[in-house]
Amino acid sequence: MASRGKWTSSIGFILAAAGSAIGIGNIWRFPYMTGKYGGAVFLFVYLAAVVLLGMPVMIAEIAMGRATGKNPVGAFRELRPKSQWKLVGYLGVIAGLMILSYYSLISGWTLGYFFKTLAGQLRGATTEATPAVFAAFSANVGLQLLLLGAFIFLTAWIVSRGISGGIEKACKVLMPVLVVIMLVLLGRALTLPGAGKGLEFYLKPDFSKLSPQMVIDAMGQAFFSLSLGMGAMITYGSYLKKDESIPRSTAWVAGLDTVTAVMAGFIIFPALAAYGMSPAGGHPLVFHILPVIFDRMPLGTAFGLLFFLLLGVAALASTISLLEVVAAYCIDELKWNRSKAVWLAGGLSFLLGIPSVLSFAGVPCFRRLPLVGVSFFEMMDFVWGTLALSVGALFISIFAGFVWKKSAAFREIGWGTKGARLGSVWLFSVRYLCPLLIAATLAMLFVG
Ligand code: PFF
């Protein structure tokens, strides 16, 4: 196993896993979904999903990875040889490739906005103008392909350099800086006149807004944000040393991820309210509002540059983990070398990203898919970013609860064979709570 590489320290693992978790999912996807579903209720369902479903599944994934030292397919195969469980691993590898394709596109937007800010194109941004600026930007197919390609290229280059040398080193420096800059933005947003209305939207629940689709999306968002359900944490866990505490690492990663998402909401909603913009702006929400905030704060250009750069970096730490899942599979199972695995998977995901690019251009069949009525991009995000991760998490929890021997799981997690009290809570969650809640939520999709 030595040749697969290892994280060099526990903080290295926590930052790399938090790097995977914290990304545009927190700063782009979480606010627009919260806005779309009317604010506080979505926030509360999301927080419940993180604690009740996300944390137990994360413990299970990391433990499965460390126990086997394998990619998702290899992990299932080793823990339950000659069974169909490996299909859950395959689902994860495919989801990794699919999510990477459109996630890299949004990540490319952060680069685009960095250069827009640098060129002074966002100076004097008004709430009326920014949506049009965004629409023109995202409809420029050549530029979008360039940004998508550049982002996947960067990701592949880092992943090709391996575990501790590439991924760990980059995350250790960049994640703390992102948090600092978000704190500055938070200070700005909360002190804007009229911010209070935004806080009310964000924190005061209106339970009439509860709907089945909202619960599905909140649950999916929890898995998406924590990088769960597709084996990213199995893969990262496979590089974790035996003496690190899995529950403690999980608490850190889930805690940092949730704080970042909640903080993004505390920046976006007060600012939207202060400038009289609608929180239901959909996908481009943060690209509509952030330029306006930057334009109206002292040193706004400098903050804007730093912010988009760091958001790009947070996205990069996430795309790295998406690609690493696919790469680890190709290296372990297909016996490819790292470089071949990384560049081929990166190339394939670029091709898969092209229809998403076209969804934002005027190409009608991608902008609005026949029958489903949403764009190709939206379809990809729902099918892979929400459904596949939820189905993956469902099977991972059933596997950890019923198929994996309890004593082996407990030993790996560090609860001894007798099992601590926390162990019983975890077992109850992966055996009953997670499967029932996830299955019930998914069933609502078909019923209501
Ligand atoms: N957790 C990332 C985010 O919130 O931006 C997205 C993601 C990364 C999802 C890795 C899944 C994954 F395996």
Short mmCIF file of C-alpha atoms and ligand atoms in Angstrom, two decimals:
data_model
loop_
_atom_site.label_atom_id
_atom_site.label_comp_id
_atom_site.label_asym_id
_atom_site.label_seq_id
_atom_site.Cartn_x
_atom_site.Cartn_y
_atom_site.Cartn_z
CA MET A 1 0.00 0.00 0.00
CA ALA A 2 2.95 2.29 0.56
CA SER A 3 2.96 3.36 -3.07
CA ARG A 4 -0.59 4.72 -2.84
CA GLY A 5 0.59 7.54 -0.55
CA LYS A 6 -0.74 8.76 2.81
CA TRP A 7 -1.73 12.03 4.44
CA THR A 8 1.25 13.13 6.50
CA SER A 9 -0.70 14.40 9.51
CA SER A 10 -4.16 14.43 10.99
CA ILE A 11 -4.56 18.13 10.23
CA GLY A 12 -3.49 17.30 6.66
CA PHE A 13 -6.38 14.87 6.32
CA ILE A 14 -8.87 17.19 7.99
CA LEU A 15 -7.93 20.06 5.71
CA ALA A 16 -7.96 17.93 2.58
CA ALA A 17 -11.33 16.41 3.50
CA ALA A 18 -12.66 19.83 4.50
CA GLY A 19 -11.19 21.11 1.24
CA SER A 20 -13.25 18.51 -0.59
CA ALA A 21 -16.34 19.39 1.39
CA ILE A 22 -16.03 23.16 1.29
CA GLY A 23 -16.48 24.40 -2.23
CA ILE A 24 -18.89 26.15 -4.50
CA GLY A 25 -21.47 23.82 -2.97
CA ASN A 26 -21.31 26.00 0.12
CA ILE A 27 -20.99 29.40 -1.46
CA TRP A 28 -22.89 28.98 -4.74
CA ARG A 29 -25.27 26.01 -4.41
CA PHE A 30 -26.37 26.41 -0.79
CA PRO A 31 -27.42 30.09 -1.03
CA TYR A 32 -29.28 29.69 -4.31
CA MET A 33 -31.16 26.65 -3.01
CA THR A 34 -31.97 28.39 0.26
CA GLY A 35 -33.18 31.37 -1.75
CA LYS A 36 -35.23 29.21 -4.08
CA TYR A 37 -37.02 27.45 -1.23
CA GLY A 38 -37.84 30.54 0.76
CA GLY A 39 -35.07 30.73 3.34
CA ALA A 40 -35.13 29.51 6.92
CA VAL A 41 -37.10 26.28 6.48
CA PHE A 42 -34.58 25.01 3.96
CA LEU A 43 -31.75 25.99 6.30
CA PHE A 44 -33.26 24.02 9.17
CA VAL A 45 -34.00 20.89 7.15
CA TYR A 46 -30.49 21.11 5.76
CA LEU A 47 -28.91 21.36 9.22
CA ALA A 48 -30.96 18.39 10.44
CA ALA A 49 -29.81 16.38 7.42
CA VAL A 50 -26.16 17.19 8.12
CA VAL A 51 -26.37 15.94 11.70
CA LEU A 52 -28.77 13.01 11.34
CA LEU A 53 -27.67 11.66 7.96
CA GLY A 54 -24.40 13.29 6.93
CA MET A 55 -22.23 12.66 9.95
CA PRO A 56 -23.03 8.94 10.38
CA VAL A 57 -22.49 8.33 6.65
CA MET A 58 -19.22 10.24 6.75
CA ILE A 59 -17.93 8.06 9.61
CA ALA A 60 -18.96 4.97 7.64
CA GLU A 61 -17.24 6.13 4.46
CA ILE A 62 -13.95 7.11 6.10
CA ALA A 63 -13.87 3.85 8.05
CA MET A 64 -14.56 1.74 4.95
CA GLY A 65 -11.78 3.51 3.12
CA ARG A 66 -9.25 3.15 5.89
CA ALA A 67 -10.15 -0.48 6.61
CA THR A 68 -9.51 -1.47 3.01
CA GLY A 69 -7.04 1.13 1.77
CA LYS A 70 -8.99 1.17 -1.49
CA ASN A 71 -11.11 3.20 -3.90
CA PRO A 72 -14.93 2.83 -3.58
CA VAL A 73 -15.21 -0.17 -5.91
CA GLY A 74 -12.25 -1.92 -4.30
CA ALA A 75 -13.52 -1.15 -0.80
CA PHE A 76 -16.91 -2.79 -1.36
CA ARG A 77 -15.26 -5.70 -3.14
CA GLU A 78 -12.84 -6.32 -0.30
CA LEU A 79 -15.39 -6.02 2.49
CA ARG A 80 -17.96 -8.18 0.69
CA PRO A 81 -16.22 -10.25 -2.00
CA LYS A 82 -18.18 -11.75 -4.86
CA SER A 83 -21.28 -9.68 -4.23
CA GLN A 84 -23.08 -6.96 -6.15
CA TRP A 85 -22.16 -4.33 -3.54
CA LYS A 86 -19.33 -3.17 -5.76
CA LEU A 87 -22.02 -1.60 -7.96
CA VAL A 88 -22.44 1.08 -5.30
CA GLY A 89 -18.75 1.82 -5.77
CA TYR A 90 -19.22 2.03 -9.55
CA LEU A 91 -22.13 4.40 -9.08
CA GLY A 92 -19.79 6.60 -7.03
CA VAL A 93 -17.04 6.59 -9.64
CA ILE A 94 -19.51 7.52 -12.40
CA ALA A 95 -21.08 10.21 -10.21
CA GLY A 96 -17.59 11.61 -9.62
CA LEU A 97 -16.99 11.95 -13.35
CA MET A 98 -20.43 13.47 -13.99
CA ILE A 99 -20.31 15.97 -11.12
CA LEU A 100 -16.79 16.97 -12.11
CA SER A 101 -18.05 17.88 -15.59
CA TYR A 102 -20.53 20.56 -14.55
CA TYR A 103 -18.95 21.50 -11.24
CA SER A 104 -15.81 22.53 -13.12
CA LEU A 105 -17.93 24.82 -15.26
CA ILE A 106 -19.21 26.77 -12.24
CA SER A 107 -15.68 26.72 -10.86
CA GLY A 108 -14.54 28.24 -14.14
CA TRP A 109 -17.02 31.08 -13.55
CA THR A 110 -15.06 32.05 -10.44
CA LEU A 111 -11.94 32.39 -12.60
CA GLY A 112 -13.92 34.38 -15.14
CA TYR A 113 -15.19 36.74 -12.45
CA PHE A 114 -11.70 37.09 -11.06
CA PHE A 115 -10.50 38.37 -14.44
CA LYS A 116 -13.60 40.51 -14.90
CA THR A 117 -12.85 42.18 -11.58
CA LEU A 118 -9.20 42.58 -12.51
CA ALA A 119 -10.12 44.21 -15.81
CA GLY A 120 -12.43 46.62 -14.00
CA GLN A 121 -15.47 45.31 -15.88
CA LEU A 122 -17.51 45.04 -12.72
CA ARG A 123 -16.81 48.56 -11.53
CA GLY A 124 -19.98 50.52 -10.93
CA ALA A 125 -21.97 47.25 -10.86
CA THR A 126 -25.65 47.83 -10.20
CA THR A 127 -28.38 45.42 -9.27
CA GLU A 128 -29.99 46.04 -12.65
CA ALA A 129 -26.80 45.45 -14.63
CA THR A 130 -25.22 42.38 -13.01
CA PRO A 131 -27.80 39.84 -14.27
CA ALA A 132 -27.23 41.01 -17.85
CA VAL A 133 -23.44 40.88 -17.37
CA PHE A 134 -23.78 37.32 -16.12
CA ALA A 135 -26.11 36.28 -18.93
CA ALA A 136 -23.70 37.57 -21.58
CA PHE A 137 -20.74 35.95 -19.83
CA SER A 138 -22.32 32.52 -19.52
CA ALA A 139 -23.62 32.60 -23.10
CA ASN A 140 -20.11 33.04 -24.52
CA VAL A 141 -19.45 29.43 -25.53
CA GLY A 142 -15.79 29.87 -26.47
CA LEU A 143 -14.95 31.53 -23.18
CA GLN A 144 -16.92 28.96 -21.20
CA LEU A 145 -15.13 26.07 -22.89
CA LEU A 146 -11.83 27.75 -22.15
CA LEU A 147 -12.68 28.22 -18.47
CA LEU A 148 -14.03 24.68 -18.16
CA GLY A 149 -10.91 23.29 -19.83
CA ALA A 150 -8.58 25.43 -17.73
CA PHE A 151 -10.21 24.32 -14.54
CA ILE A 152 -10.12 20.63 -15.37
CA PHE A 153 -6.52 21.00 -16.53
CA LEU A 154 -5.48 22.58 -13.20
CA THR A 155 -7.30 19.86 -11.28
CA ALA A 156 -5.67 17.09 -13.27
CA TRP A 157 -2.24 18.64 -12.91
CA ILE A 158 -2.47 18.70 -9.10
CA VAL A 159 -4.02 15.23 -8.83
CA SER A 160 -1.29 13.83 -11.08
CA ARG A 161 1.23 14.94 -8.44
CA GLY A 162 -0.21 12.58 -5.84
CA ILE A 163 -1.55 12.73 -2.31
CA SER A 164 0.66 14.52 0.17
CA GLY A 165 2.75 16.44 -2.36
CA GLY A 166 -0.16 17.93 -4.28
CA ILE A 167 -3.53 17.74 -2.59
CA GLU A 168 -2.51 18.09 1.05
CA LYS A 169 -0.02 20.90 0.51
CA ALA A 170 -2.44 23.06 -1.45
CA CYS A 171 -5.32 22.65 1.02
CA LYS A 172 -3.24 23.43 4.08
CA VAL A 173 -2.49 26.93 2.90
CA LEU A 174 -5.61 27.87 1.06
CA MET A 175 -8.53 26.84 3.22
CA PRO A 176 -7.70 29.06 6.22
CA VAL A 177 -7.32 32.11 3.97
CA LEU A 178 -10.78 31.55 2.51
CA VAL A 179 -12.35 31.61 5.96
CA VAL A 180 -10.63 34.88 6.85
CA ILE A 181 -11.86 36.63 3.73
CA MET A 182 -15.39 35.36 4.29
CA LEU A 183 -15.31 36.88 7.78
CA VAL A 184 -14.46 40.27 6.28
CA LEU A 185 -17.34 39.97 3.80
CA LEU A 186 -19.62 38.94 6.62
CA GLY A 187 -18.76 42.14 8.50
CA ARG A 188 -19.57 44.17 5.39
CA ALA A 189 -22.86 42.45 4.60
CA LEU A 190 -24.23 42.54 8.13
CA THR A 191 -23.61 46.27 8.52
CA LEU A 192 -25.36 47.26 5.27
CA PRO A 193 -28.47 49.34 5.87
CA GLY A 194 -31.53 47.14 5.38
CA ALA A 195 -29.64 43.91 6.11
CA GLY A 196 -32.19 42.94 8.77
CA LYS A 197 -34.85 41.87 6.28
CA GLY A 198 -32.38 39.42 4.79
CA LEU A 199 -31.63 37.98 8.20
CA GLU A 200 -35.32 37.52 8.79
CA PHE A 201 -35.71 35.67 5.49
CA TYR A 202 -32.75 33.47 6.40
CA LEU A 203 -33.64 32.75 10.01
CA LYS A 204 -37.40 33.06 10.49
CA PRO A 205 -39.07 29.88 9.27
CA ASP A 206 -42.31 29.91 7.35
CA PHE A 207 -43.39 26.29 7.54
CA SER A 208 -45.94 26.68 4.79
CA LYS A 209 -42.96 26.56 2.45
CA LEU A 210 -42.15 22.97 3.37
CA SER A 211 -42.50 20.69 0.32
CA PRO A 212 -41.34 17.21 -0.70
CA GLN A 213 -39.05 18.58 -3.41
CA MET A 214 -37.50 20.93 -0.87
CA VAL A 215 -36.77 18.12 1.57
CA ILE A 216 -35.15 16.07 -1.21
CA ASP A 217 -33.02 19.01 -2.26
CA ALA A 218 -32.02 19.82 1.33
CA MET A 219 -30.97 16.23 1.92
CA GLY A 220 -29.13 16.09 -1.39
CA GLN A 221 -27.44 19.37 -0.59
CA ALA A 222 -26.22 17.94 2.73
CA PHE A 223 -24.63 14.98 0.94
CA PHE A 224 -23.30 17.18 -1.84
CA SER A 225 -21.81 19.68 0.55
CA LEU A 226 -20.17 17.04 2.72
CA SER A 227 -18.89 15.18 -0.37
CA LEU A 228 -20.81 12.05 0.61
CA GLY A 229 -22.58 9.27 -1.22
CA MET A 230 -20.04 8.70 -3.97
CA GLY A 231 -17.04 7.42 -2.08
CA ALA A 232 -14.93 10.58 -2.00
CA MET A 233 -14.56 10.05 1.73
CA ILE A 234 -13.91 6.33 1.19
CA THR A 235 -11.08 7.33 -1.11
CA TYR A 236 -9.69 10.03 1.20
CA GLY A 237 -10.09 7.67 4.18
CA SER A 238 -7.95 5.12 2.35
CA TYR A 239 -4.98 7.45 2.76
CA LEU A 240 -5.63 8.01 6.49
CA LYS A 241 -3.21 6.59 9.04
CA LYS A 242 -4.50 4.01 11.49
CA ASP A 243 -3.93 6.10 14.60
CA GLU A 244 -6.12 9.06 13.59
CA SER A 245 -9.56 9.36 15.18
CA ILE A 246 -12.34 9.00 12.62
CA PRO A 247 -15.18 10.48 14.74
CA ARG A 248 -13.06 13.49 15.65
CA SER A 249 -12.02 14.10 12.04
CA THR A 250 -15.67 13.78 10.98
CA ALA A 251 -16.76 16.35 13.54
CA TRP A 252 -14.14 18.76 12.27
CA VAL A 253 -14.90 18.31 8.60
CA ALA A 254 -18.68 18.49 9.02
CA GLY A 255 -18.33 21.44 11.41
CA LEU A 256 -16.09 23.48 9.12
CA ASP A 257 -18.25 22.72 6.10
CA THR A 258 -21.47 23.70 7.82
CA VAL A 259 -20.04 26.89 9.29
CA THR A 260 -18.86 27.94 5.83
CA ALA A 261 -22.23 27.31 4.20
CA VAL A 262 -24.18 29.05 6.96
CA MET A 263 -21.74 31.95 6.81
CA ALA A 264 -22.24 32.25 3.05
CA GLY A 265 -25.96 32.68 3.76
CA PHE A 266 -25.21 35.38 6.30
CA ILE A 267 -23.31 37.25 3.59
CA ILE A 268 -25.67 36.75 0.66
CA PHE A 269 -29.16 37.27 2.14
CA PRO A 270 -28.54 40.49 4.07
CA ALA A 271 -26.80 41.91 0.99
CA LEU A 272 -29.67 40.89 -1.31
CA ALA A 273 -32.16 42.54 1.05
CA ALA A 274 -30.07 45.66 1.39
CA TYR A 275 -30.00 46.13 -2.39
CA GLY A 276 -33.58 45.07 -2.96
CA MET A 277 -32.71 41.98 -5.00
CA SER A 278 -34.74 38.77 -5.02
CA PRO A 279 -33.26 35.78 -3.19
CA ALA A 280 -34.89 33.51 -5.76
CA GLY A 281 -32.38 34.40 -8.47
CA GLY A 282 -31.51 30.77 -9.26
CA HIS A 283 -28.09 29.50 -10.29
CA PRO A 284 -26.43 32.84 -10.91
CA LEU A 285 -27.52 34.27 -7.53
CA VAL A 286 -24.09 34.85 -6.02
CA PHE A 287 -22.73 36.11 -9.34
CA HIS A 288 -25.52 38.69 -9.37
CA ILE A 289 -25.07 40.00 -5.87
CA LEU A 290 -21.38 39.73 -5.03
CA PRO A 291 -20.12 42.22 -7.61
CA VAL A 292 -22.58 44.75 -6.22
CA ILE A 293 -21.33 44.24 -2.67
CA PHE A 294 -17.70 44.54 -3.73
CA ASP A 295 -18.39 47.68 -5.68
CA ARG A 296 -19.87 49.37 -2.64
CA MET A 297 -17.25 48.59 -0.04
CA PRO A 298 -13.89 50.18 0.63
CA LEU A 299 -11.11 48.29 -1.14
CA GLY A 300 -13.88 46.40 -2.92
CA THR A 301 -11.79 45.56 -5.97
CA ALA A 302 -9.07 44.02 -3.83
CA PHE A 303 -11.62 42.03 -1.84
CA GLY A 304 -13.38 40.97 -5.00
CA LEU A 305 -10.16 39.69 -6.51
CA LEU A 306 -9.21 37.82 -3.39
CA PHE A 307 -12.68 36.37 -2.97
CA PHE A 308 -13.08 34.99 -6.48
CA LEU A 309 -9.57 33.65 -6.36
CA LEU A 310 -10.19 31.85 -3.11
CA LEU A 311 -13.59 30.60 -4.21
CA GLY A 312 -11.78 29.17 -7.20
CA VAL A 313 -9.31 27.56 -4.86
CA ALA A 314 -12.05 26.09 -2.65
CA ALA A 315 -13.63 24.74 -5.82
CA LEU A 316 -10.28 23.31 -6.86
CA ALA A 317 -9.89 21.41 -3.59
CA SER A 318 -13.30 19.89 -4.35
CA THR A 319 -12.68 19.06 -8.02
CA ILE A 320 -9.43 17.44 -6.90
CA SER A 321 -11.39 15.04 -4.70
CA LEU A 322 -13.91 14.32 -7.46
CA LEU A 323 -11.15 13.43 -9.88
CA GLU A 324 -9.21 11.51 -7.22
CA VAL A 325 -12.14 9.09 -6.81
CA VAL A 326 -12.05 8.24 -10.51
CA ALA A 327 -8.24 8.16 -10.59
CA ALA A 328 -7.99 5.90 -7.54
CA TYR A 329 -10.40 3.48 -9.21
CA CYS A 330 -8.40 3.39 -12.44
CA ILE A 331 -5.11 3.00 -10.55
CA ASP A 332 -6.26 0.28 -8.10
CA GLU A 333 -8.64 -1.70 -10.28
CA LEU A 334 -7.50 -1.16 -13.86
CA LYS A 335 -3.80 -0.97 -12.89
CA TRP A 336 -3.25 2.23 -14.86
CA ASN A 337 -0.50 4.56 -13.81
CA ARG A 338 -1.58 7.77 -12.07
CA SER A 339 -0.81 10.02 -14.96
CA LYS A 340 -2.81 8.01 -17.53
CA ALA A 341 -5.74 7.70 -15.10
CA VAL A 342 -5.83 11.40 -14.30
CA TRP A 343 -5.50 12.80 -17.82
CA LEU A 344 -7.95 10.37 -19.41
CA ALA A 345 -10.57 10.93 -16.73
CA GLY A 346 -10.03 14.68 -16.91
CA GLY A 347 -10.41 14.64 -20.70
CA LEU A 348 -13.60 12.61 -20.52
CA SER A 349 -15.13 14.91 -18.00
CA PHE A 350 -14.31 17.93 -20.19
CA LEU A 351 -16.27 16.31 -23.01
CA LEU A 352 -19.15 15.54 -20.66
CA GLY A 353 -19.14 19.20 -19.60
CA ILE A 354 -19.81 20.52 -23.11
CA PRO A 355 -23.62 20.05 -23.06
CA SER A 356 -23.70 21.91 -19.74
CA VAL A 357 -21.84 24.79 -21.37
CA LEU A 358 -24.41 24.76 -24.16
CA SER A 359 -27.26 24.96 -21.64
CA PHE A 360 -26.25 28.52 -20.89
CA ALA A 361 -25.81 29.47 -24.52
CA GLY A 362 -28.84 29.90 -26.68
CA VAL A 363 -28.96 26.24 -27.80
CA PRO A 364 -32.64 25.42 -27.23
CA CYS A 365 -32.41 21.64 -26.80
CA PHE A 366 -29.84 22.01 -24.01
CA ARG A 367 -31.41 25.08 -22.47
CA ARG A 368 -34.68 23.27 -22.01
CA LEU A 369 -34.63 19.50 -22.31
CA PRO A 370 -37.72 18.02 -23.95
CA LEU A 371 -40.02 16.22 -21.47
CA VAL A 372 -38.26 17.31 -18.27
CA GLY A 373 -38.45 21.03 -18.91
CA VAL A 374 -35.16 21.97 -17.26
CA SER A 375 -31.75 22.65 -18.77
CA PHE A 376 -29.18 19.92 -19.33
CA PHE A 377 -27.08 21.50 -16.61
CA GLU A 378 -29.93 21.47 -14.10
CA MET A 379 -30.72 17.88 -15.00
CA MET A 380 -27.09 16.85 -14.39
CA ASP A 381 -27.01 18.63 -11.04
CA PHE A 382 -30.23 17.01 -9.88
CA VAL A 383 -29.57 13.50 -11.18
CA TRP A 384 -25.93 13.26 -10.08
CA GLY A 385 -25.48 15.95 -7.45
CA THR A 386 -28.70 15.14 -5.59
CA LEU A 387 -30.20 11.78 -6.59
CA ALA A 388 -27.08 9.68 -7.15
CA LEU A 389 -25.49 10.93 -3.94
CA SER A 390 -28.65 10.21 -1.95
CA VAL A 391 -28.96 6.72 -3.41
CA GLY A 392 -25.24 6.17 -2.78
CA ALA A 393 -25.57 7.31 0.83
CA LEU A 394 -28.59 5.05 1.29
CA PHE A 395 -26.64 1.97 0.22
CA ILE A 396 -23.49 2.96 2.11
CA SER A 397 -25.46 3.25 5.35
CA ILE A 398 -27.20 -0.10 4.80
CA PHE A 399 -23.85 -1.69 4.02
CA ALA A 400 -22.15 -0.24 7.10
CA GLY A 401 -25.10 -1.12 9.32
CA PHE A 402 -25.98 -4.62 8.21
CA VAL A 403 -23.37 -6.11 5.88
CA TRP A 404 -20.10 -5.00 7.38
CA LYS A 405 -19.45 -6.94 10.59
CA LYS A 406 -20.21 -4.75 13.57
CA SER A 407 -17.05 -5.73 15.43
CA ALA A 408 -14.87 -4.96 12.41
CA ALA A 409 -16.53 -1.61 11.82
CA PHE A 410 -16.26 -0.63 15.48
CA ARG A 411 -12.61 -1.65 15.60
CA GLU A 412 -11.85 0.49 12.54
CA ILE A 413 -13.71 3.50 13.86
CA GLY A 414 -11.88 3.13 17.16
CA TRP A 415 -14.75 2.14 19.43
CA GLY A 416 -13.27 -1.20 20.44
CA THR A 417 -15.21 -4.43 20.06
CA LYS A 418 -17.54 -3.69 22.97
CA GLY A 419 -18.52 -0.38 21.52
CA ALA A 420 -18.87 2.97 23.22
CA ARG A 421 -22.18 4.74 23.65
CA LEU A 422 -21.40 6.81 20.60
CA GLY A 423 -21.01 3.52 18.76
CA SER A 424 -24.59 2.50 19.51
CA VAL A 425 -25.87 5.87 18.34
CA TRP A 426 -23.91 5.51 15.10
CA LEU A 427 -25.13 1.96 14.57
CA PHE A 428 -28.72 3.01 15.12
CA SER A 429 -28.25 5.81 12.60
CA VAL A 430 -26.72 3.75 9.81
CA ARG A 431 -29.06 0.80 10.41
CA TYR A 432 -32.40 2.56 10.76
CA LEU A 433 -32.39 6.34 10.73
CA CYS A 434 -30.42 6.91 7.52
CA PRO A 435 -31.99 4.16 5.40
CA LEU A 436 -35.54 5.03 6.47
CA LEU A 437 -35.20 8.78 6.16
CA ILE A 438 -33.36 8.66 2.85
CA ALA A 439 -35.71 6.06 1.39
CA ALA A 440 -38.77 7.98 2.57
CA THR A 441 -37.45 11.20 1.11
CA LEU A 442 -36.64 9.56 -2.22
CA ALA A 443 -40.06 7.91 -2.27
CA MET A 444 -41.67 11.36 -2.07
CA LEU A 445 -40.16 12.07 -5.45
CA PHE A 446 -42.36 9.44 -7.01
CA VAL A 447 -45.44 9.97 -4.90
CA GLY A 448 -45.68 13.68 -4.57
N1 PFF B 1 -18.54 19.13 -1.44
C1 PFF B 1 -18.30 19.90 -2.62
C2 PFF B 1 -18.95 21.26 -2.45
O1 PFF B 1 -19.75 21.44 -1.54
O2 PFF B 1 -18.66 22.15 -3.23
C3 PFF B 1 -18.76 19.21 -3.87
C4 PFF B 1 -18.37 17.76 -3.95
C5 PFF B 1 -17.03 17.41 -3.91
C6 PFF B 1 -19.34 16.77 -3.99
C7 PFF B 1 -16.67 16.07 -3.91
C8 PFF B 1 -18.99 15.45 -3.99
C9 PFF B 1 -17.65 15.12 -3.94
F1 PFF B 1 -17.31 13.88 -3.91
#
